[in-house]
Coordinates of C-alpha atoms and ligand atoms in Angstrom, one line a residue:
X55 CA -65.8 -19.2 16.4
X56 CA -63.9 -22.4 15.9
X57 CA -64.0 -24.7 12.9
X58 CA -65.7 -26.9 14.3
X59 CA -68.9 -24.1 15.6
X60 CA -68.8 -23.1 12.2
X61 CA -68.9 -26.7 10.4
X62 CA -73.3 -26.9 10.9
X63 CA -73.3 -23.5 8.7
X64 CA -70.3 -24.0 6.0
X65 CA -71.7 -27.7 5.2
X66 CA -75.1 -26.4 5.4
X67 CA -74.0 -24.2 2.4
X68 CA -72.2 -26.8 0.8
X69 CA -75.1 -28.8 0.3
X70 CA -77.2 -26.2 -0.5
X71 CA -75.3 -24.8 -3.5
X72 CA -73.3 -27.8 -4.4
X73 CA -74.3 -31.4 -3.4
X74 CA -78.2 -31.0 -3.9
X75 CA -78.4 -29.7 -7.2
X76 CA -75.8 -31.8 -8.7
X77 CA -77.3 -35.1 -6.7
X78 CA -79.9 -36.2 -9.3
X79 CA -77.6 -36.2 -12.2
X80 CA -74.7 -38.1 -9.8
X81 CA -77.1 -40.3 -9.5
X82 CA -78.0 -41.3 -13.2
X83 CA -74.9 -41.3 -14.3
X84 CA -73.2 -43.0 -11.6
X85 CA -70.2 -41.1 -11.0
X86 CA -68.3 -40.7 -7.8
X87 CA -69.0 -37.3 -6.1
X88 CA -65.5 -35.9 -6.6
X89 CA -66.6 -32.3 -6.5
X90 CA -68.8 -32.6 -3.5
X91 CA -66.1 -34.1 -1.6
X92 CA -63.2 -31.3 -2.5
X93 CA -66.2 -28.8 -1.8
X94 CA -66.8 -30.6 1.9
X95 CA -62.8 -30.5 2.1
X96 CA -62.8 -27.3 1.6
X97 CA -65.2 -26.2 4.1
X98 CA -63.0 -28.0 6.9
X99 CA -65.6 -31.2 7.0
X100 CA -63.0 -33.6 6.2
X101 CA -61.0 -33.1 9.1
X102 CA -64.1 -33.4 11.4
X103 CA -63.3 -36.2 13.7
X104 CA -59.3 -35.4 13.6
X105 CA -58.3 -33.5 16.8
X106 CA -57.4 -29.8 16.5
X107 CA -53.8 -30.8 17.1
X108 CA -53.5 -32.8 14.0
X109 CA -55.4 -29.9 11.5
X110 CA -58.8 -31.3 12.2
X111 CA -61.8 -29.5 13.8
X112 CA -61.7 -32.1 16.6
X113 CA -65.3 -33.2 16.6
X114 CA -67.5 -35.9 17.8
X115 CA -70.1 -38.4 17.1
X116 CA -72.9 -35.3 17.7
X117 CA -71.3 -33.1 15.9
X118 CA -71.1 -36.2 12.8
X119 CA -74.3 -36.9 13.0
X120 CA -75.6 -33.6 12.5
X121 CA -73.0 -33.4 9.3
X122 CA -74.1 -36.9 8.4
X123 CA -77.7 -36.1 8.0
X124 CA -77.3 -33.1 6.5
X125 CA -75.3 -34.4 3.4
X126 CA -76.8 -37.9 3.4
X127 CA -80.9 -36.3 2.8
X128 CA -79.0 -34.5 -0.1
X129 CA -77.1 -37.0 -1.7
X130 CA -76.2 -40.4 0.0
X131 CA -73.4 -41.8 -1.8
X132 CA -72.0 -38.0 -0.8
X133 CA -73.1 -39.1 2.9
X134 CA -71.8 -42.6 2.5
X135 CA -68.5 -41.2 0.7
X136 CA -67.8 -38.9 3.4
X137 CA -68.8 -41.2 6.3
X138 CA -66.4 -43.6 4.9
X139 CA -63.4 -41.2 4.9
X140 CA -64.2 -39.8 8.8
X141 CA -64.0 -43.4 10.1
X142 CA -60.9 -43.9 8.1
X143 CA -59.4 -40.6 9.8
X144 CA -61.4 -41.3 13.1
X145 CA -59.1 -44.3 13.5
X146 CA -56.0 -43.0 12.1
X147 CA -56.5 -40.2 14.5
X148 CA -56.5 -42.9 18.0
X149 CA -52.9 -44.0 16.8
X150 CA -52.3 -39.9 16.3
X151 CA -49.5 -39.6 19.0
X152 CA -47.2 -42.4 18.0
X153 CA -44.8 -42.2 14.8
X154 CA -46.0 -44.0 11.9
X155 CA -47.9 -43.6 8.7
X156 CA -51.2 -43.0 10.0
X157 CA -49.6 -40.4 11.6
X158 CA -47.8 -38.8 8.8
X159 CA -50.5 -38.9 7.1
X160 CA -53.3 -37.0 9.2
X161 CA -52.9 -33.8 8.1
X162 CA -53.6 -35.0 4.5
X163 CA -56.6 -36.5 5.8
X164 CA -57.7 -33.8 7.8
X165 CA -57.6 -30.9 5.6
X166 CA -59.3 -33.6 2.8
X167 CA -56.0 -33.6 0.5
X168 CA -56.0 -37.3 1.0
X169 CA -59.4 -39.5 0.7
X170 CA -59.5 -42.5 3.0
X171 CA -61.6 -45.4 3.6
X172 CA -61.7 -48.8 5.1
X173 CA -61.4 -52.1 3.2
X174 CA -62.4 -54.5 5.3
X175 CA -65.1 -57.0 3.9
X176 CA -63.9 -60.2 2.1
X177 CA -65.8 -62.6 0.0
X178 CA -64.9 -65.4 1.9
X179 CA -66.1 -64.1 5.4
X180 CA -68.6 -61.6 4.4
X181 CA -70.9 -60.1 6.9
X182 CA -68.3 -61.0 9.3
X183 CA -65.8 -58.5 8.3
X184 CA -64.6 -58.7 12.3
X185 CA -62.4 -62.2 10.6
X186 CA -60.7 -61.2 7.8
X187 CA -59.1 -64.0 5.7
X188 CA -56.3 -62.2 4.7
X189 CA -52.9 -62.0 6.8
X190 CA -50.3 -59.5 7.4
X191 CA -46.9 -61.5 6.7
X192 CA -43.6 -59.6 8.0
X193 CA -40.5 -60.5 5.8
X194 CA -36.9 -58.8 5.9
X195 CA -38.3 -55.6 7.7
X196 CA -41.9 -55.1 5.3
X197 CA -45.2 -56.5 6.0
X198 CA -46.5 -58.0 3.0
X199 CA -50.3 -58.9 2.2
X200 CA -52.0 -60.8 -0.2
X201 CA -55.5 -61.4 -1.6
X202 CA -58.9 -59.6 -2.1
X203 CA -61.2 -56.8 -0.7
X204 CA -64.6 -56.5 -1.2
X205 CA -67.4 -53.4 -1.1
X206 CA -64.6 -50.9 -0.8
X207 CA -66.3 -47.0 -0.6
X208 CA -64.6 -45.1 -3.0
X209 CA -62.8 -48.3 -4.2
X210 CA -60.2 -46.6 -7.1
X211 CA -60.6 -42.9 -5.9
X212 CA -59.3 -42.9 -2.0
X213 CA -55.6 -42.5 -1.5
X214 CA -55.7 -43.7 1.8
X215 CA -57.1 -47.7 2.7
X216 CA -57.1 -49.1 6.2
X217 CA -56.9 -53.3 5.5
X218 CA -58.0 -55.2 8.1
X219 CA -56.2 -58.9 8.5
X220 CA -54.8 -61.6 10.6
X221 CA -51.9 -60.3 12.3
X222 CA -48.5 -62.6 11.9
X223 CA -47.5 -61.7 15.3
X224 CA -50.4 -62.1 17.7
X225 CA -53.5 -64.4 17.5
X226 CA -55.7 -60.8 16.8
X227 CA -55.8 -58.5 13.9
X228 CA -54.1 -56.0 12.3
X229 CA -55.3 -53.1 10.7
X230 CA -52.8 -51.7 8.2
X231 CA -52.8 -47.9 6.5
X232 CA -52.1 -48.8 1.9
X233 CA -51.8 -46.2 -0.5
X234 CA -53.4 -46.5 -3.5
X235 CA -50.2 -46.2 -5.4
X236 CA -48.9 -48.8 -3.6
X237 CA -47.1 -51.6 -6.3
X238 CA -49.6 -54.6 -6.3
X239 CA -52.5 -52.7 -5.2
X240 CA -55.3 -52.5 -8.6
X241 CA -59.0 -51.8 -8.0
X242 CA -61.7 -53.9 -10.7
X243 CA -65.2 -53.7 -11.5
X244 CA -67.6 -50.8 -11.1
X245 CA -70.4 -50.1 -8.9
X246 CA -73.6 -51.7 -10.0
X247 CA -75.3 -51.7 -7.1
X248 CA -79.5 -51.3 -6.8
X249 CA -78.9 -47.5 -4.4
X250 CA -75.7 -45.1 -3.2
X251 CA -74.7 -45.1 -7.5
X252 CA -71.9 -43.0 -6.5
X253 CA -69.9 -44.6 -3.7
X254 CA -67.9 -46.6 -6.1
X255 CA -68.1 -49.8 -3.8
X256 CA -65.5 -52.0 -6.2
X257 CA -63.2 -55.1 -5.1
X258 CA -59.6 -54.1 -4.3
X259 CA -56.5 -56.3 -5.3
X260 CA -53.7 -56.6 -3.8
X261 CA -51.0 -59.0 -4.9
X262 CA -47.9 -58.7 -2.6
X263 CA -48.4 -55.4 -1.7
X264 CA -45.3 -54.3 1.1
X265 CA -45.7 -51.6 3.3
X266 CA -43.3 -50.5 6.5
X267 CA -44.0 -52.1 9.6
X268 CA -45.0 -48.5 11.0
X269 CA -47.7 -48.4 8.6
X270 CA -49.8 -50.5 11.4
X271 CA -51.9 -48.8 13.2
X272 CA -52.2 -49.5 16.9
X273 CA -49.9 -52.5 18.4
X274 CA -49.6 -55.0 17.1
X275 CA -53.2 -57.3 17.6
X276 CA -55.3 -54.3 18.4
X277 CA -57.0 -54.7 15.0
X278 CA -59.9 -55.8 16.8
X279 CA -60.3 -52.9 19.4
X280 CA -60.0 -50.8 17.2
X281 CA -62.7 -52.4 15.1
X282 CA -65.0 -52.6 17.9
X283 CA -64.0 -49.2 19.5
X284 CA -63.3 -47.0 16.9
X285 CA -64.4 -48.3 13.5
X286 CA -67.8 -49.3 14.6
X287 CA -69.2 -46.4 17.1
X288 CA -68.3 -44.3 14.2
X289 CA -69.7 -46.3 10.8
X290 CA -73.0 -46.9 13.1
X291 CA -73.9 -43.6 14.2
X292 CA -72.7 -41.8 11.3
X293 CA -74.8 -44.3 9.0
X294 CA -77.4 -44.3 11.1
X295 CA -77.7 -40.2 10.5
X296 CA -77.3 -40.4 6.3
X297 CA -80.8 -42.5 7.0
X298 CA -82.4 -40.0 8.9
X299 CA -81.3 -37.7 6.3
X300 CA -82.7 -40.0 3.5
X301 CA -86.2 -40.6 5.1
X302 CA -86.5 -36.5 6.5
X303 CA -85.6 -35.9 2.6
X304 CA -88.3 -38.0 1.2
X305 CA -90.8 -36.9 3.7
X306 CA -90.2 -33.8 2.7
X307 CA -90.8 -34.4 -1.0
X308 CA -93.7 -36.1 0.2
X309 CA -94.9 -33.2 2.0
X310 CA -94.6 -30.9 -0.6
X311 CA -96.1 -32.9 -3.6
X312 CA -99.6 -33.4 -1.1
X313 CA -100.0 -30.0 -1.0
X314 CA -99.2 -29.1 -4.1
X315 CA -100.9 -31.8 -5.8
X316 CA -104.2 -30.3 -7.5
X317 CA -107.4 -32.2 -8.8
X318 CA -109.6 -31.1 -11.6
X319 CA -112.2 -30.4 -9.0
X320 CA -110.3 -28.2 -7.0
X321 CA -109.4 -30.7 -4.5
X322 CA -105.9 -31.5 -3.3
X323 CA -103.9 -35.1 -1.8
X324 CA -103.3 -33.7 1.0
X325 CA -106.8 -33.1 1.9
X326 CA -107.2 -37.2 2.3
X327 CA -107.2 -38.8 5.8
X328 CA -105.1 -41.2 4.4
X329 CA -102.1 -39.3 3.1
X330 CA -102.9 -37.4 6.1
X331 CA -102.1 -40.6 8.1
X332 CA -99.4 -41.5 6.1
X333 CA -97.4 -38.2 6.8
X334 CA -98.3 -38.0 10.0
X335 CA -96.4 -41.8 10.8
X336 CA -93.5 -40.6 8.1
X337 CA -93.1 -37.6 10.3
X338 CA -93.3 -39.7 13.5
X339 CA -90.6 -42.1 12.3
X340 CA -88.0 -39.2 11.1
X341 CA -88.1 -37.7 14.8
X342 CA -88.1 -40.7 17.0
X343 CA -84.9 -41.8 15.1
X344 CA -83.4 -38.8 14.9
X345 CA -84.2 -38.8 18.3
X346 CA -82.5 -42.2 19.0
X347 CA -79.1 -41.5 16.5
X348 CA -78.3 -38.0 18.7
X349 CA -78.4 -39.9 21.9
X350 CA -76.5 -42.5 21.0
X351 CA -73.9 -40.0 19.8
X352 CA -74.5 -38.2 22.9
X353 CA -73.5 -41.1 25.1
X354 CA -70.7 -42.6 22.3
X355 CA -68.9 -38.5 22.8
X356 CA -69.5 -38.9 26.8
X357 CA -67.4 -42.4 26.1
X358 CA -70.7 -43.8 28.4
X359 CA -70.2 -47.5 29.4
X360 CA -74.0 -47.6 28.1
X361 CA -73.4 -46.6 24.5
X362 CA -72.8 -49.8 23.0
X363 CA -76.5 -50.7 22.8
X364 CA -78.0 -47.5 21.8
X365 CA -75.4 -47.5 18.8
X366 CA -76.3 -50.1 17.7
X367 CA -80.0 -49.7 17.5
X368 CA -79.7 -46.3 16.4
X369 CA -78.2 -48.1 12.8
X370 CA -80.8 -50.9 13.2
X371 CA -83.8 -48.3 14.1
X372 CA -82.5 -45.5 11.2
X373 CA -82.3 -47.8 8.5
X374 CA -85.5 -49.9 9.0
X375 CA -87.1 -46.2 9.1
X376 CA -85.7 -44.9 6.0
X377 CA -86.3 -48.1 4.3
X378 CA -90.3 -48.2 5.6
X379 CA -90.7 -44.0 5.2
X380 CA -89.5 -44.1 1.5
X381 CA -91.7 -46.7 0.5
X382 CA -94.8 -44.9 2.5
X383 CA -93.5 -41.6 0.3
X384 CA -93.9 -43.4 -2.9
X385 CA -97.5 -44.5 -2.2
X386 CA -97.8 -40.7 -1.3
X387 CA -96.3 -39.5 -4.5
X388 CA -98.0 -42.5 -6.9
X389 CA -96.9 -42.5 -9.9
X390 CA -95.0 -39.2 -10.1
X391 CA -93.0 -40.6 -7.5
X392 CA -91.9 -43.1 -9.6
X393 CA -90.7 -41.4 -12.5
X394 CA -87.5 -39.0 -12.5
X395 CA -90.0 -36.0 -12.0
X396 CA -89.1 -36.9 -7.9
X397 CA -86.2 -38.1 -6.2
X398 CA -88.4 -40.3 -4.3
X399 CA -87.0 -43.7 -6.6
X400 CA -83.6 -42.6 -6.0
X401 CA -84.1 -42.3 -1.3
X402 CA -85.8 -45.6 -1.9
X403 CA -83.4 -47.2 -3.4
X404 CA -80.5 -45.5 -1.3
X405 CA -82.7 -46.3 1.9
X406 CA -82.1 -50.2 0.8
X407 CA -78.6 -50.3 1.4
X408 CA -78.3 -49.6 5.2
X409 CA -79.7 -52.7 6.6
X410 CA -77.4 -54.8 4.9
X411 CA -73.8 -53.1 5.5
X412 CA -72.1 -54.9 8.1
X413 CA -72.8 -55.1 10.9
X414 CA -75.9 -55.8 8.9
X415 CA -79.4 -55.2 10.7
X416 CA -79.6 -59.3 11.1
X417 CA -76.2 -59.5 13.1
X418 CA -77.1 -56.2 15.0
X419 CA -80.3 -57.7 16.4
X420 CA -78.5 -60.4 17.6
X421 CA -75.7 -58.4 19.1
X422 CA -78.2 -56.3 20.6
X423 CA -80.0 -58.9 22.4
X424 CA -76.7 -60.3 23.4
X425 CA -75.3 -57.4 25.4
X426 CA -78.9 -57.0 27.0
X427 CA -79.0 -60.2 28.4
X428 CA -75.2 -59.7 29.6
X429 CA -73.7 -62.3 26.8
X430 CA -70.4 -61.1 25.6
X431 CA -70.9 -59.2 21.6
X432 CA -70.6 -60.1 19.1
Ligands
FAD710 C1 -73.2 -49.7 -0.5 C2 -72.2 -50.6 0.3 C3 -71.0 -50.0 0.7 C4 -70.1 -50.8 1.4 N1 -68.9 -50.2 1.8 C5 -67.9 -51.0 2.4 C6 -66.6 -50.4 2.7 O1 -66.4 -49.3 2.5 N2 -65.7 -51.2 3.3 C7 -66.0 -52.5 3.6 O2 -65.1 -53.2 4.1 N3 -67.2 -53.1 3.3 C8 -68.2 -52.4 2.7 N4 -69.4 -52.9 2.4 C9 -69.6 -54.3 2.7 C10 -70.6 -54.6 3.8 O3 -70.3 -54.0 5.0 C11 -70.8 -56.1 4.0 O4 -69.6 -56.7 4.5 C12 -71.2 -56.9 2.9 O5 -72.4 -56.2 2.3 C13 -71.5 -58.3 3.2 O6 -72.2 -58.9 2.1 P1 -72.3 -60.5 1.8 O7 -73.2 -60.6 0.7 O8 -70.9 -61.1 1.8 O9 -73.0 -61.0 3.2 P2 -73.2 -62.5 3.7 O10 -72.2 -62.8 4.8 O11 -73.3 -63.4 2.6 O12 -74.6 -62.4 4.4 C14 -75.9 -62.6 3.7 C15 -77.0 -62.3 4.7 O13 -76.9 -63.2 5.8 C16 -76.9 -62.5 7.0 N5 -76.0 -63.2 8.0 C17 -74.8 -63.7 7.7 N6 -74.3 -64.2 8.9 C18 -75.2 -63.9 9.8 C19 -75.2 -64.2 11.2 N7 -74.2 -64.8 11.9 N8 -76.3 -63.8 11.9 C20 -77.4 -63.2 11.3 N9 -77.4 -62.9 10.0 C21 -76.3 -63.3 9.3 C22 -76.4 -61.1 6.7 O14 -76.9 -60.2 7.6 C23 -76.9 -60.9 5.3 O15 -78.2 -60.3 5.4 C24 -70.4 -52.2 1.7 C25 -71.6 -52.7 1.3 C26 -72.5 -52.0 0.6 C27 -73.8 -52.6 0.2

């Protein structure tokens, strides 16, 4: 059996023995999921979207989707964490054949000795991380760049950031690998954010920060293919799937408190049409997006020219479910559901962040409607 046939089982286990039980304490004290991730490395799941060539198990968006929601229902700043690093190596993986950093440094990612992720959004341009502010500025043989990223996953603890800016050579972009030893790179503030405690979005520095002209990725100006070819297929779909974990996780708790929920008169919740009712729709909801996420990774792996849509409702569809089935599990839990005694509080508040990482569920509707009606995205 291959790595990559083995991958459902060994992170199956993983989360089972090491990111579920340690994902209520992760989440009160807000600390970055170092363990779970060397534990995912070490069961080959770092290197899944990195071809077999390059030290990875040389999957697809099916086979991240499955991982995705697997993870993501046990611990979503895990799920986020990890989804992070596979688009990192997803796209430093489509440059894998030429010489350059990225490519010197796959086998690092791969085999999870190296954490990457992608700092892209900046304050200045927000939701529209697709126009970065900052610019890639060649000078005597180094390309130097400037100025401030926002959101970063894992800001601090990566090793490996791809920067997206304005390229110096070409009106398009440029999407450059930085290691976080890098002089002029620094990482400030800590994650205070209302859900994902653990994914350590901070703001990250960099003042004059040179790297090797190789250290692009791509030709020069194909910053925005990648972004729209790589980088977003990827993020969406595997996003998409921590949701469907979140919501099948807090259906489950759900479940499981109704019928276990005893009254003084020998009654129990689940015996009322209306928790009845509201399991039933929870339930409904899980499968029709989980239904909706595996197709779209279906038709993203078959590289099908009719992918782009069903991507991107797959994130719009999975996190407005997850956001509406965790609330619905709160009613069904009442007040237990509230306290610690359930991780209910904790999905809800994870289920919050989806619609709003870019493309956020506002731009995706319009994108959406765009590409329907033949308008060119975004
Ligand atoms: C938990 C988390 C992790 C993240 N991780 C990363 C990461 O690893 N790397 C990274 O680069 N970024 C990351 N981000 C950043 C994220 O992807 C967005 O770029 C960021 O949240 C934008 O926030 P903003 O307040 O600047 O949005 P704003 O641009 O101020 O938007 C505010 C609201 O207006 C809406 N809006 C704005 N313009 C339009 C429009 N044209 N049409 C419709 N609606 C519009 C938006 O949808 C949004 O709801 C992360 C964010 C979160 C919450």
């Amino acid at each position: 059996m291959s790595v990559l046939d083995e991958l459902p089982t060994t992170v199956a286990t993983v989360v089972r023995q090491q990111i579920a039980p340690a994902a209520a304490t992760l989440d009160r004290r807000r600390a970055f999921p170092s363990d779970n991730l060397r534990a995912l490395a070490e069961a080959g799941a770092l290197g899944l979207l990195v071809p077999v060539s390059h030290g990875g198990a040389g999957g697809g968006l099916e086979a991240l989707s499955a991982a995705c929601e697997e993870i993501g229902g046990a611990c979503a700043s895990t799920g986020m964490t990890f989804l992070m690093h596979s688009v990192a190596a997803a796209t430093a993986a489509s440059d894998a054949p030429a010489h350059g950093r990225a490519a010197e440094l796959l086998a690092g990612i791969a085999s999870g000795a190296l954490l990457g992720t992608l700092a892209f959004s900046e304050r200045g341009t927000g939701a529209h991380f697709y126009a970065p502010e900052l610019q890639a500025v060649h000078e005597e043989g180094r390309v130097r760049i400037s100025g401030r990223k926002s959101f970063v996953t894992s800001g601090g603890h990566a090793d490996v950031y791809l920067v997206l800016v304005q390229s110096d050579e070409t009106e398009g972009l440029d999407c450059y690998v930085v290691e976080r030893d890098a002089p002029g790179v620094s990482f400030d503030g800590a994650w205070e954010g209302l859900g994902m405690a653990g994914n350590a979005s901070v703001a990250m520095q960099l003042d004059d920060v040179a790297v090797d002209a190789d250290a692009r990725i791509g030709a020069p100006g194909a910053g925005a293919e990648l972004v729209f070819g790589v980088v977003a297929p990827v993020f969406l779909v595997g996003l998409a799937a921590v949701n469907v974990g979140i919501a099948a996780a807090a259906l489950a708790t759900a479940t499981a408190h109704a019928a276990g929920r005893h009254y003084a008169d020998g009654s129990v919740l689940a015996e009322v049409q209306a928790i009845q009712h509201a399991l039933a729709d929870m339930d409904m909801a899980v499968r029709a997006t989980r239904g909706l996420v595996r197709e779209a990774a279906r038709l993203g792996d078959a590289d099908d020219d009719g992918a782009l849509v069903p991507i991107m409702e797959a994130k719009v569809a999975a996190t407005t479910a997850a956001e509406a089935v965790t609330q619905r599990a709160l009613e069904v839990c009442g007040g237990q559901g509230y306290t610690p005694a359930l991780p209910i509080a904790r999905h809800l508040r994870d289920a919050r962040a989806g619609a709003v990482m870019a493309p956020t569920n506002l731009v995706l509707r319009s994108w959406i409607g765009k590409a329907l009606a033949g308008l060119p995205v975004p």
